[in-house]
Amino acid sequence: MPSSVVRFCLAVLALGLFAGPAVAEEPRKIAILDIELLDTSLGGEMNGGKDKPELARVAMLGDMLRGYYRDLPAYTVVDTPEMRAQGQTHNLQSCGGCDVTIGRAGGADLVMTGVVQKVSNLILSITLYVRSTETGELVQMAGTDIRGNTDESWQHGMRWLARNRLHILPPK
């Protein structure tokens, strides 16, 4: 009996000695397309949903996301002017998978889109979608509601999503 235990231990040790170092995974390439604004508020109806401060805020959220992912060794952000231009010519939430096509053409493994829906100056929501460019499958969706239409409230909402839903920021 003891000899079989010794043989087993020697076999495990031998496997450990001959096993090569673990191969590091290649970083996943992610394309983060510009976040869109869907303004269903009364103000949005009156100005056509083109409020300059809010358009600046959706651009700010996209930049925040790209920055978060750039800081992660597990990801490489794919961000080209061509991809951004392509993304801006479509409604990415209802284009039948054009986001996947844009991401795939840019060499990304994953593509992220997002939308901020403004119901009023008090009630807004941020929703993010991550799809595989290989299959088109939705691999992650994250969303939160925010209160207040300020840079600070939008940034707080994005940080919360990054930390608690996307898990790309460390917990507090």
Short mmCIF file of N, CA and C in Angstrom, two decimals:
data_model
loop_
_atom_site.label_atom_id
_atom_site.label_comp_id
_atom_site.label_asym_id
_atom_site.label_seq_id
_atom_site.Cartn_x
_atom_site.Cartn_y
_atom_site.Cartn_z
N MET A 1 0.81 -1.20 0.00
CA MET A 1 0.00 0.00 0.00
C MET A 1 0.86 1.26 0.00
N PRO A 2 1.85 1.39 0.92
CA PRO A 2 2.65 2.60 0.92
C PRO A 2 3.41 2.79 -0.39
N SER A 3 3.81 1.70 -1.05
CA SER A 3 4.56 1.86 -2.29
C SER A 3 3.70 2.47 -3.39
N SER A 4 2.40 2.18 -3.40
CA SER A 4 1.54 2.78 -4.42
C SER A 4 1.36 4.28 -4.16
N VAL A 5 1.35 4.68 -2.91
CA VAL A 5 1.25 6.10 -2.57
C VAL A 5 2.53 6.81 -3.00
N VAL A 6 3.68 6.17 -2.75
CA VAL A 6 4.96 6.76 -3.14
C VAL A 6 5.03 6.88 -4.66
N ARG A 7 4.60 5.85 -5.38
CA ARG A 7 4.62 5.90 -6.85
C ARG A 7 3.72 7.02 -7.37
N PHE A 8 2.55 7.16 -6.75
CA PHE A 8 1.63 8.21 -7.15
C PHE A 8 2.26 9.59 -6.94
N CYS A 9 2.87 9.79 -5.79
CA CYS A 9 3.52 11.08 -5.49
C CYS A 9 4.66 11.36 -6.46
N LEU A 10 5.44 10.33 -6.79
CA LEU A 10 6.53 10.51 -7.75
C LEU A 10 5.98 10.85 -9.14
N ALA A 11 4.88 10.22 -9.51
CA ALA A 11 4.27 10.51 -10.81
C ALA A 11 3.79 11.96 -10.88
N VAL A 12 3.16 12.42 -9.82
CA VAL A 12 2.69 13.81 -9.76
C VAL A 12 3.87 14.77 -9.83
N LEU A 13 4.93 14.45 -9.10
CA LEU A 13 6.13 15.29 -9.10
C LEU A 13 6.75 15.33 -10.50
N ALA A 14 6.82 14.18 -11.15
CA ALA A 14 7.40 14.12 -12.49
C ALA A 14 6.57 14.95 -13.47
N LEU A 15 5.26 14.86 -13.37
CA LEU A 15 4.42 15.66 -14.25
C LEU A 15 4.67 17.15 -14.03
N GLY A 16 4.83 17.53 -12.79
CA GLY A 16 5.10 18.93 -12.46
C GLY A 16 6.43 19.40 -13.02
N LEU A 17 7.43 18.52 -13.00
CA LEU A 17 8.75 18.90 -13.50
C LEU A 17 8.78 19.02 -15.01
N PHE A 18 8.02 18.16 -15.69
CA PHE A 18 8.08 18.15 -17.15
C PHE A 18 7.04 19.06 -17.79
N ALA A 19 6.09 19.50 -17.01
CA ALA A 19 5.10 20.41 -17.57
C ALA A 19 5.77 21.76 -17.82
N GLY A 20 5.53 22.32 -18.97
CA GLY A 20 6.11 23.62 -19.31
C GLY A 20 5.39 24.73 -18.56
N PRO A 21 5.93 25.91 -18.65
CA PRO A 21 5.26 27.04 -18.00
C PRO A 21 3.90 27.29 -18.64
N ALA A 22 2.98 27.77 -17.86
CA ALA A 22 1.65 28.06 -18.37
C ALA A 22 1.76 29.15 -19.44
N VAL A 23 1.05 28.95 -20.53
CA VAL A 23 1.07 29.91 -21.62
C VAL A 23 0.11 31.04 -21.27
N ALA A 24 0.61 32.24 -21.32
CA ALA A 24 -0.24 33.40 -21.02
C ALA A 24 -1.26 33.58 -22.14
N GLU A 25 -2.48 33.87 -21.75
CA GLU A 25 -3.52 34.10 -22.75
C GLU A 25 -3.28 35.43 -23.44
N GLU A 26 -3.56 35.44 -24.73
CA GLU A 26 -3.49 36.68 -25.48
C GLU A 26 -4.60 37.61 -24.98
N PRO A 27 -4.34 38.90 -24.90
CA PRO A 27 -5.40 39.82 -24.50
C PRO A 27 -6.54 39.78 -25.53
N ARG A 28 -7.76 39.89 -25.05
CA ARG A 28 -8.92 39.93 -25.94
C ARG A 28 -9.02 41.34 -26.51
N LYS A 29 -9.29 41.41 -27.78
CA LYS A 29 -9.43 42.71 -28.45
C LYS A 29 -10.89 43.14 -28.38
N ILE A 30 -11.11 44.34 -27.84
CA ILE A 30 -12.47 44.85 -27.70
C ILE A 30 -12.60 46.20 -28.39
N ALA A 31 -13.62 46.32 -29.23
CA ALA A 31 -13.96 47.59 -29.86
C ALA A 31 -15.08 48.22 -29.05
N ILE A 32 -14.90 49.45 -28.64
CA ILE A 32 -15.92 50.15 -27.87
C ILE A 32 -16.43 51.29 -28.74
N LEU A 33 -17.60 51.07 -29.33
CA LEU A 33 -18.18 52.06 -30.22
C LEU A 33 -18.82 53.18 -29.38
N ASP A 34 -19.02 54.32 -30.02
CA ASP A 34 -19.57 55.47 -29.29
C ASP A 34 -20.94 55.13 -28.71
N ILE A 35 -21.15 55.59 -27.50
CA ILE A 35 -22.43 55.40 -26.83
C ILE A 35 -23.44 56.35 -27.45
N GLU A 36 -24.67 55.87 -27.57
CA GLU A 36 -25.72 56.66 -28.20
C GLU A 36 -26.64 57.27 -27.15
N LEU A 37 -27.29 58.35 -27.53
CA LEU A 37 -28.25 59.04 -26.66
C LEU A 37 -29.64 58.84 -27.23
N LEU A 38 -30.54 58.35 -26.40
CA LEU A 38 -31.95 58.23 -26.76
C LEU A 38 -32.71 59.14 -25.80
N ASP A 39 -33.05 60.32 -26.29
CA ASP A 39 -33.69 61.33 -25.45
C ASP A 39 -35.20 61.30 -25.68
N THR A 40 -35.92 60.67 -24.76
CA THR A 40 -37.38 60.58 -24.85
C THR A 40 -38.06 61.59 -23.93
N SER A 41 -37.30 62.53 -23.42
CA SER A 41 -37.86 63.56 -22.53
C SER A 41 -38.58 64.62 -23.36
N LEU A 42 -39.33 65.46 -22.69
CA LEU A 42 -39.99 66.57 -23.36
C LEU A 42 -38.96 67.48 -24.03
N GLY A 43 -37.86 67.75 -23.31
CA GLY A 43 -36.79 68.58 -23.89
C GLY A 43 -36.21 67.95 -25.14
N GLY A 44 -36.06 66.64 -25.13
CA GLY A 44 -35.54 65.94 -26.30
C GLY A 44 -36.49 66.03 -27.49
N GLU A 45 -37.78 65.98 -27.19
CA GLU A 45 -38.78 66.12 -28.26
C GLU A 45 -38.69 67.51 -28.88
N MET A 46 -38.40 68.50 -28.05
CA MET A 46 -38.38 69.87 -28.54
C MET A 46 -37.08 70.21 -29.28
N ASN A 47 -35.96 69.62 -28.86
CA ASN A 47 -34.68 69.96 -29.52
C ASN A 47 -34.15 68.84 -30.40
N GLY A 48 -34.96 67.82 -30.62
CA GLY A 48 -34.54 66.73 -31.50
C GLY A 48 -33.52 65.80 -30.88
N GLY A 49 -33.39 65.82 -29.56
CA GLY A 49 -32.45 64.92 -28.89
C GLY A 49 -31.00 65.26 -29.12
N LYS A 50 -30.73 66.52 -29.45
CA LYS A 50 -29.35 66.93 -29.80
C LYS A 50 -28.82 67.98 -28.84
N ASP A 51 -29.05 67.80 -27.56
CA ASP A 51 -28.57 68.73 -26.55
C ASP A 51 -27.05 68.60 -26.44
N LYS A 52 -26.32 69.69 -26.67
CA LYS A 52 -24.85 69.63 -26.71
C LYS A 52 -24.22 69.11 -25.42
N PRO A 53 -24.66 69.55 -24.24
CA PRO A 53 -24.05 69.00 -23.02
C PRO A 53 -24.25 67.48 -22.90
N GLU A 54 -25.41 66.99 -23.32
CA GLU A 54 -25.65 65.55 -23.22
C GLU A 54 -24.84 64.78 -24.26
N LEU A 55 -24.69 65.34 -25.45
CA LEU A 55 -23.84 64.68 -26.45
C LEU A 55 -22.40 64.63 -25.97
N ALA A 56 -21.96 65.69 -25.28
CA ALA A 56 -20.61 65.69 -24.70
C ALA A 56 -20.51 64.62 -23.61
N ARG A 57 -21.59 64.42 -22.86
CA ARG A 57 -21.56 63.42 -21.79
C ARG A 57 -21.49 62.00 -22.34
N VAL A 58 -22.22 61.71 -23.42
CA VAL A 58 -22.12 60.34 -23.96
C VAL A 58 -20.72 60.10 -24.51
N ALA A 59 -20.10 61.13 -25.10
CA ALA A 59 -18.70 60.98 -25.56
C ALA A 59 -17.79 60.74 -24.36
N MET A 60 -18.04 61.45 -23.25
CA MET A 60 -17.26 61.28 -22.03
C MET A 60 -17.37 59.84 -21.52
N LEU A 61 -18.57 59.26 -21.55
CA LEU A 61 -18.75 57.88 -21.07
C LEU A 61 -17.97 56.89 -21.94
N GLY A 62 -18.00 57.09 -23.25
CA GLY A 62 -17.23 56.22 -24.14
C GLY A 62 -15.75 56.30 -23.85
N ASP A 63 -15.26 57.51 -23.62
CA ASP A 63 -13.84 57.69 -23.29
C ASP A 63 -13.51 57.03 -21.95
N MET A 64 -14.42 57.13 -20.98
CA MET A 64 -14.19 56.46 -19.69
C MET A 64 -14.05 54.96 -19.89
N LEU A 65 -14.96 54.37 -20.66
CA LEU A 65 -14.90 52.92 -20.89
C LEU A 65 -13.61 52.51 -21.57
N ARG A 66 -13.24 53.24 -22.61
CA ARG A 66 -11.99 52.91 -23.31
C ARG A 66 -10.81 52.99 -22.36
N GLY A 67 -10.80 54.00 -21.50
CA GLY A 67 -9.72 54.14 -20.52
C GLY A 67 -9.68 52.98 -19.54
N TYR A 68 -10.86 52.56 -19.05
CA TYR A 68 -10.91 51.44 -18.11
C TYR A 68 -10.34 50.18 -18.76
N TYR A 69 -10.76 49.90 -20.00
CA TYR A 69 -10.29 48.68 -20.66
C TYR A 69 -8.82 48.77 -21.05
N ARG A 70 -8.34 49.96 -21.39
CA ARG A 70 -6.91 50.11 -21.71
C ARG A 70 -6.03 49.78 -20.50
N ASP A 71 -6.55 50.00 -19.31
CA ASP A 71 -5.79 49.74 -18.09
C ASP A 71 -5.77 48.27 -17.69
N LEU A 72 -6.52 47.43 -18.41
CA LEU A 72 -6.60 46.01 -18.06
C LEU A 72 -5.69 45.19 -18.96
N PRO A 73 -4.78 44.39 -18.39
CA PRO A 73 -3.89 43.59 -19.22
C PRO A 73 -4.62 42.51 -20.02
N ALA A 74 -5.82 42.15 -19.62
CA ALA A 74 -6.56 41.09 -20.31
C ALA A 74 -7.23 41.59 -21.59
N TYR A 75 -7.18 42.91 -21.85
CA TYR A 75 -7.85 43.48 -23.02
C TYR A 75 -6.93 44.41 -23.78
N THR A 76 -7.17 44.47 -25.09
CA THR A 76 -6.58 45.47 -25.96
C THR A 76 -7.73 46.21 -26.61
N VAL A 77 -7.77 47.51 -26.49
CA VAL A 77 -8.85 48.30 -27.09
C VAL A 77 -8.52 48.55 -28.55
N VAL A 78 -9.46 48.18 -29.42
CA VAL A 78 -9.35 48.45 -30.85
C VAL A 78 -10.18 49.71 -31.10
N ASP A 79 -9.54 50.77 -31.52
CA ASP A 79 -10.22 52.05 -31.66
C ASP A 79 -9.62 52.77 -32.85
N THR A 80 -10.31 52.75 -33.97
CA THR A 80 -9.81 53.42 -35.17
C THR A 80 -10.83 54.47 -35.62
N PRO A 81 -10.37 55.50 -36.31
CA PRO A 81 -11.30 56.50 -36.83
C PRO A 81 -12.34 55.88 -37.78
N GLU A 82 -11.93 54.87 -38.54
CA GLU A 82 -12.86 54.22 -39.46
C GLU A 82 -14.00 53.54 -38.71
N MET A 83 -13.66 52.85 -37.62
CA MET A 83 -14.69 52.17 -36.84
C MET A 83 -15.64 53.19 -36.22
N ARG A 84 -15.10 54.26 -35.68
CA ARG A 84 -15.96 55.28 -35.07
C ARG A 84 -16.88 55.89 -36.12
N ALA A 85 -16.32 56.18 -37.29
CA ALA A 85 -17.14 56.77 -38.36
C ALA A 85 -18.25 55.80 -38.79
N GLN A 86 -17.90 54.53 -38.93
CA GLN A 86 -18.91 53.52 -39.29
C GLN A 86 -20.00 53.45 -38.23
N GLY A 87 -19.61 53.46 -36.97
CA GLY A 87 -20.58 53.39 -35.89
C GLY A 87 -21.52 54.57 -35.87
N GLN A 88 -21.03 55.74 -36.26
CA GLN A 88 -21.85 56.94 -36.23
C GLN A 88 -22.85 57.02 -37.38
N THR A 89 -22.71 56.16 -38.37
CA THR A 89 -23.64 56.18 -39.50
C THR A 89 -24.86 55.28 -39.26
N HIS A 90 -24.89 54.58 -38.14
CA HIS A 90 -25.98 53.65 -37.85
C HIS A 90 -26.59 53.93 -36.48
N ASN A 91 -27.82 53.50 -36.30
CA ASN A 91 -28.38 53.37 -34.96
C ASN A 91 -27.94 51.99 -34.50
N LEU A 92 -26.93 51.92 -33.67
CA LEU A 92 -26.30 50.65 -33.30
C LEU A 92 -27.21 49.72 -32.52
N GLN A 93 -28.28 50.25 -31.96
CA GLN A 93 -29.18 49.40 -31.18
C GLN A 93 -30.23 48.72 -32.06
N SER A 94 -30.33 49.11 -33.32
CA SER A 94 -31.34 48.50 -34.18
C SER A 94 -30.87 48.35 -35.62
N CYS A 95 -29.62 48.01 -35.79
CA CYS A 95 -29.07 47.92 -37.16
C CYS A 95 -28.86 46.48 -37.62
N GLY A 96 -29.40 45.52 -36.87
CA GLY A 96 -29.30 44.13 -37.31
C GLY A 96 -27.91 43.54 -37.23
N GLY A 97 -27.14 43.94 -36.25
CA GLY A 97 -25.81 43.36 -36.07
C GLY A 97 -24.69 44.10 -36.74
N CYS A 98 -24.94 45.34 -37.17
CA CYS A 98 -23.85 46.09 -37.81
C CYS A 98 -22.70 46.34 -36.84
N ASP A 99 -23.00 46.39 -35.54
CA ASP A 99 -21.93 46.58 -34.55
C ASP A 99 -20.94 45.42 -34.60
N VAL A 100 -21.46 44.21 -34.76
CA VAL A 100 -20.60 43.02 -34.85
C VAL A 100 -19.75 43.09 -36.12
N THR A 101 -20.37 43.49 -37.22
CA THR A 101 -19.64 43.62 -38.49
C THR A 101 -18.53 44.66 -38.38
N ILE A 102 -18.84 45.78 -37.76
CA ILE A 102 -17.84 46.85 -37.59
C ILE A 102 -16.68 46.35 -36.71
N GLY A 103 -17.01 45.71 -35.60
CA GLY A 103 -15.97 45.18 -34.71
C GLY A 103 -15.11 44.13 -35.38
N ARG A 104 -15.76 43.22 -36.11
CA ARG A 104 -15.02 42.15 -36.80
C ARG A 104 -14.08 42.74 -37.84
N ALA A 105 -14.57 43.73 -38.60
CA ALA A 105 -13.73 44.37 -39.63
C ALA A 105 -12.52 45.06 -39.01
N GLY A 106 -12.66 45.52 -37.77
CA GLY A 106 -11.55 46.17 -37.08
C GLY A 106 -10.62 45.21 -36.38
N GLY A 107 -10.92 43.91 -36.46
CA GLY A 107 -10.05 42.91 -35.84
C GLY A 107 -10.34 42.63 -34.38
N ALA A 108 -11.50 43.06 -33.89
CA ALA A 108 -11.84 42.87 -32.48
C ALA A 108 -12.48 41.50 -32.25
N ASP A 109 -12.29 40.97 -31.04
CA ASP A 109 -12.96 39.74 -30.61
C ASP A 109 -14.33 40.06 -30.03
N LEU A 110 -14.43 41.22 -29.41
CA LEU A 110 -15.66 41.67 -28.76
C LEU A 110 -15.97 43.09 -29.23
N VAL A 111 -17.24 43.43 -29.24
CA VAL A 111 -17.64 44.80 -29.55
C VAL A 111 -18.64 45.26 -28.50
N MET A 112 -18.44 46.48 -28.01
CA MET A 112 -19.34 47.04 -27.00
C MET A 112 -20.08 48.23 -27.59
N THR A 113 -21.38 48.25 -27.35
CA THR A 113 -22.20 49.40 -27.67
C THR A 113 -22.94 49.80 -26.41
N GLY A 114 -23.51 50.97 -26.43
CA GLY A 114 -24.26 51.41 -25.26
C GLY A 114 -25.23 52.51 -25.62
N VAL A 115 -26.18 52.69 -24.74
CA VAL A 115 -27.17 53.74 -24.94
C VAL A 115 -27.51 54.36 -23.59
N VAL A 116 -27.62 55.68 -23.61
CA VAL A 116 -28.14 56.41 -22.45
C VAL A 116 -29.54 56.86 -22.85
N GLN A 117 -30.53 56.41 -22.08
CA GLN A 117 -31.89 56.86 -22.33
C GLN A 117 -32.24 57.91 -21.30
N LYS A 118 -32.63 59.06 -21.81
CA LYS A 118 -33.04 60.17 -20.94
C LYS A 118 -34.56 60.23 -20.94
N VAL A 119 -35.15 59.96 -19.79
CA VAL A 119 -36.60 60.06 -19.63
C VAL A 119 -36.97 61.48 -19.20
N SER A 120 -36.14 62.05 -18.33
CA SER A 120 -36.31 63.43 -17.88
C SER A 120 -34.96 63.89 -17.35
N ASN A 121 -34.88 65.11 -16.87
CA ASN A 121 -33.62 65.58 -16.29
C ASN A 121 -33.28 64.86 -15.00
N LEU A 122 -34.24 64.16 -14.43
CA LEU A 122 -33.99 63.44 -13.19
C LEU A 122 -33.77 61.95 -13.43
N ILE A 123 -34.40 61.38 -14.45
CA ILE A 123 -34.37 59.93 -14.65
C ILE A 123 -33.67 59.60 -15.96
N LEU A 124 -32.54 58.89 -15.84
CA LEU A 124 -31.78 58.43 -17.01
C LEU A 124 -31.32 57.01 -16.76
N SER A 125 -31.01 56.29 -17.82
CA SER A 125 -30.45 54.95 -17.66
C SER A 125 -29.30 54.76 -18.63
N ILE A 126 -28.34 53.97 -18.21
CA ILE A 126 -27.19 53.61 -19.05
C ILE A 126 -27.24 52.11 -19.24
N THR A 127 -27.19 51.66 -20.49
CA THR A 127 -27.17 50.23 -20.79
C THR A 127 -26.03 49.95 -21.75
N LEU A 128 -25.23 48.93 -21.43
CA LEU A 128 -24.09 48.53 -22.26
C LEU A 128 -24.29 47.10 -22.74
N TYR A 129 -23.87 46.84 -23.97
CA TYR A 129 -23.99 45.51 -24.57
C TYR A 129 -22.62 45.09 -25.10
N VAL A 130 -22.21 43.87 -24.80
CA VAL A 130 -20.95 43.32 -25.31
C VAL A 130 -21.31 42.08 -26.12
N ARG A 131 -20.87 42.05 -27.38
CA ARG A 131 -21.16 40.92 -28.27
C ARG A 131 -19.86 40.32 -28.79
N SER A 132 -19.92 39.03 -29.05
CA SER A 132 -18.81 38.33 -29.70
C SER A 132 -18.84 38.68 -31.18
N THR A 133 -17.69 39.05 -31.74
CA THR A 133 -17.65 39.33 -33.18
C THR A 133 -17.60 38.05 -33.99
N GLU A 134 -17.29 36.95 -33.34
CA GLU A 134 -17.26 35.66 -34.03
C GLU A 134 -18.66 35.11 -34.24
N THR A 135 -19.48 35.17 -33.19
CA THR A 135 -20.81 34.55 -33.25
C THR A 135 -21.95 35.56 -33.29
N GLY A 136 -21.69 36.79 -32.89
CA GLY A 136 -22.75 37.77 -32.79
C GLY A 136 -23.57 37.66 -31.51
N GLU A 137 -23.23 36.66 -30.68
CA GLU A 137 -23.97 36.44 -29.44
C GLU A 137 -23.70 37.55 -28.43
N LEU A 138 -24.74 37.87 -27.68
CA LEU A 138 -24.60 38.80 -26.57
C LEU A 138 -23.90 38.06 -25.44
N VAL A 139 -22.71 38.53 -25.05
CA VAL A 139 -21.95 37.86 -23.99
C VAL A 139 -22.07 38.57 -22.66
N GLN A 140 -22.48 39.84 -22.70
CA GLN A 140 -22.68 40.56 -21.44
C GLN A 140 -23.57 41.77 -21.70
N MET A 141 -24.43 42.04 -20.74
CA MET A 141 -25.24 43.24 -20.76
C MET A 141 -25.21 43.83 -19.36
N ALA A 142 -25.06 45.11 -19.27
CA ALA A 142 -25.01 45.77 -17.97
C ALA A 142 -25.80 47.07 -18.05
N GLY A 143 -26.54 47.35 -17.01
CA GLY A 143 -27.33 48.57 -17.01
C GLY A 143 -27.54 49.11 -15.62
N THR A 144 -27.79 50.39 -15.56
CA THR A 144 -28.11 51.05 -14.30
C THR A 144 -28.93 52.29 -14.58
N ASP A 145 -29.69 52.69 -13.60
CA ASP A 145 -30.41 53.96 -13.65
C ASP A 145 -29.60 55.00 -12.89
N ILE A 146 -29.66 56.22 -13.36
CA ILE A 146 -29.00 57.31 -12.65
C ILE A 146 -30.01 58.41 -12.39
N ARG A 147 -29.74 59.17 -11.38
CA ARG A 147 -30.61 60.29 -11.01
C ARG A 147 -29.81 61.57 -11.14
N GLY A 148 -30.30 62.44 -11.99
CA GLY A 148 -29.63 63.72 -12.19
C GLY A 148 -28.92 63.76 -13.53
N ASN A 149 -29.01 64.89 -14.18
CA ASN A 149 -28.45 65.06 -15.51
C ASN A 149 -27.22 65.96 -15.44
N THR A 150 -26.19 65.47 -14.75
CA THR A 150 -24.95 66.23 -14.61
C THR A 150 -23.77 65.34 -14.99
N ASP A 151 -22.63 65.96 -15.27
CA ASP A 151 -21.42 65.18 -15.55
C ASP A 151 -21.15 64.22 -14.39
N GLU A 152 -21.28 64.73 -13.18
CA GLU A 152 -20.97 63.92 -12.00
C GLU A 152 -21.89 62.69 -11.89
N SER A 153 -23.18 62.86 -12.13
CA SER A 153 -24.09 61.71 -12.01
C SER A 153 -23.83 60.69 -13.12
N TRP A 154 -23.52 61.15 -14.32
CA TRP A 154 -23.22 60.23 -15.41
C TRP A 154 -21.93 59.46 -15.11
N GLN A 155 -20.90 60.17 -14.64
CA GLN A 155 -19.64 59.51 -14.30
C GLN A 155 -19.83 58.51 -13.17
N HIS A 156 -20.60 58.88 -12.18
CA HIS A 156 -20.87 57.98 -11.06
C HIS A 156 -21.56 56.71 -11.57
N GLY A 157 -22.54 56.87 -12.45
CA GLY A 157 -23.23 55.71 -13.02
C GLY A 157 -22.29 54.80 -13.79
N MET A 158 -21.38 55.39 -14.57
CA MET A 158 -20.45 54.57 -15.35
C MET A 158 -19.45 53.86 -14.44
N ARG A 159 -18.95 54.56 -13.44
CA ARG A 159 -18.04 53.90 -12.49
C ARG A 159 -18.74 52.74 -11.78
N TRP A 160 -19.99 52.93 -11.41
CA TRP A 160 -20.75 51.87 -10.74
C TRP A 160 -20.90 50.67 -11.67
N LEU A 161 -21.24 50.92 -12.93
CA LEU A 161 -21.35 49.82 -13.90
C LEU A 161 -20.02 49.09 -14.07
N ALA A 162 -18.95 49.86 -14.21
CA ALA A 162 -17.63 49.25 -14.42
C ALA A 162 -17.23 48.39 -13.23
N ARG A 163 -17.56 48.84 -12.04
CA ARG A 163 -17.17 48.11 -10.82
C ARG A 163 -18.10 46.94 -10.53
N ASN A 164 -19.40 47.15 -10.63
CA ASN A 164 -20.37 46.17 -10.13
C ASN A 164 -21.02 45.28 -11.18
N ARG A 165 -20.95 45.65 -12.43
CA ARG A 165 -21.56 44.82 -13.47
C ARG A 165 -20.53 44.29 -14.47
N LEU A 166 -19.63 45.16 -14.91
CA LEU A 166 -18.59 44.72 -15.85
C LEU A 166 -17.41 44.11 -15.12
N HIS A 167 -17.24 44.45 -13.86
CA HIS A 167 -16.14 43.95 -13.01
C HIS A 167 -14.76 44.27 -13.60
N ILE A 168 -14.64 45.50 -14.10
CA ILE A 168 -13.35 45.93 -14.66
C ILE A 168 -12.66 46.94 -13.76
N LEU A 169 -13.32 47.36 -12.69
CA LEU A 169 -12.69 48.21 -11.68
C LEU A 169 -12.68 47.44 -10.38
N PRO A 170 -11.65 47.64 -9.57
CA PRO A 170 -11.61 46.91 -8.29
C PRO A 170 -12.72 47.39 -7.36
N PRO A 171 -13.20 46.49 -6.48
CA PRO A 171 -14.21 46.92 -5.52
C PRO A 171 -13.64 47.98 -4.59
N LYS A 172 -14.53 48.78 -4.04
CA LYS A 172 -14.09 49.84 -3.12
C LYS A 172 -13.50 49.25 -1.87
#
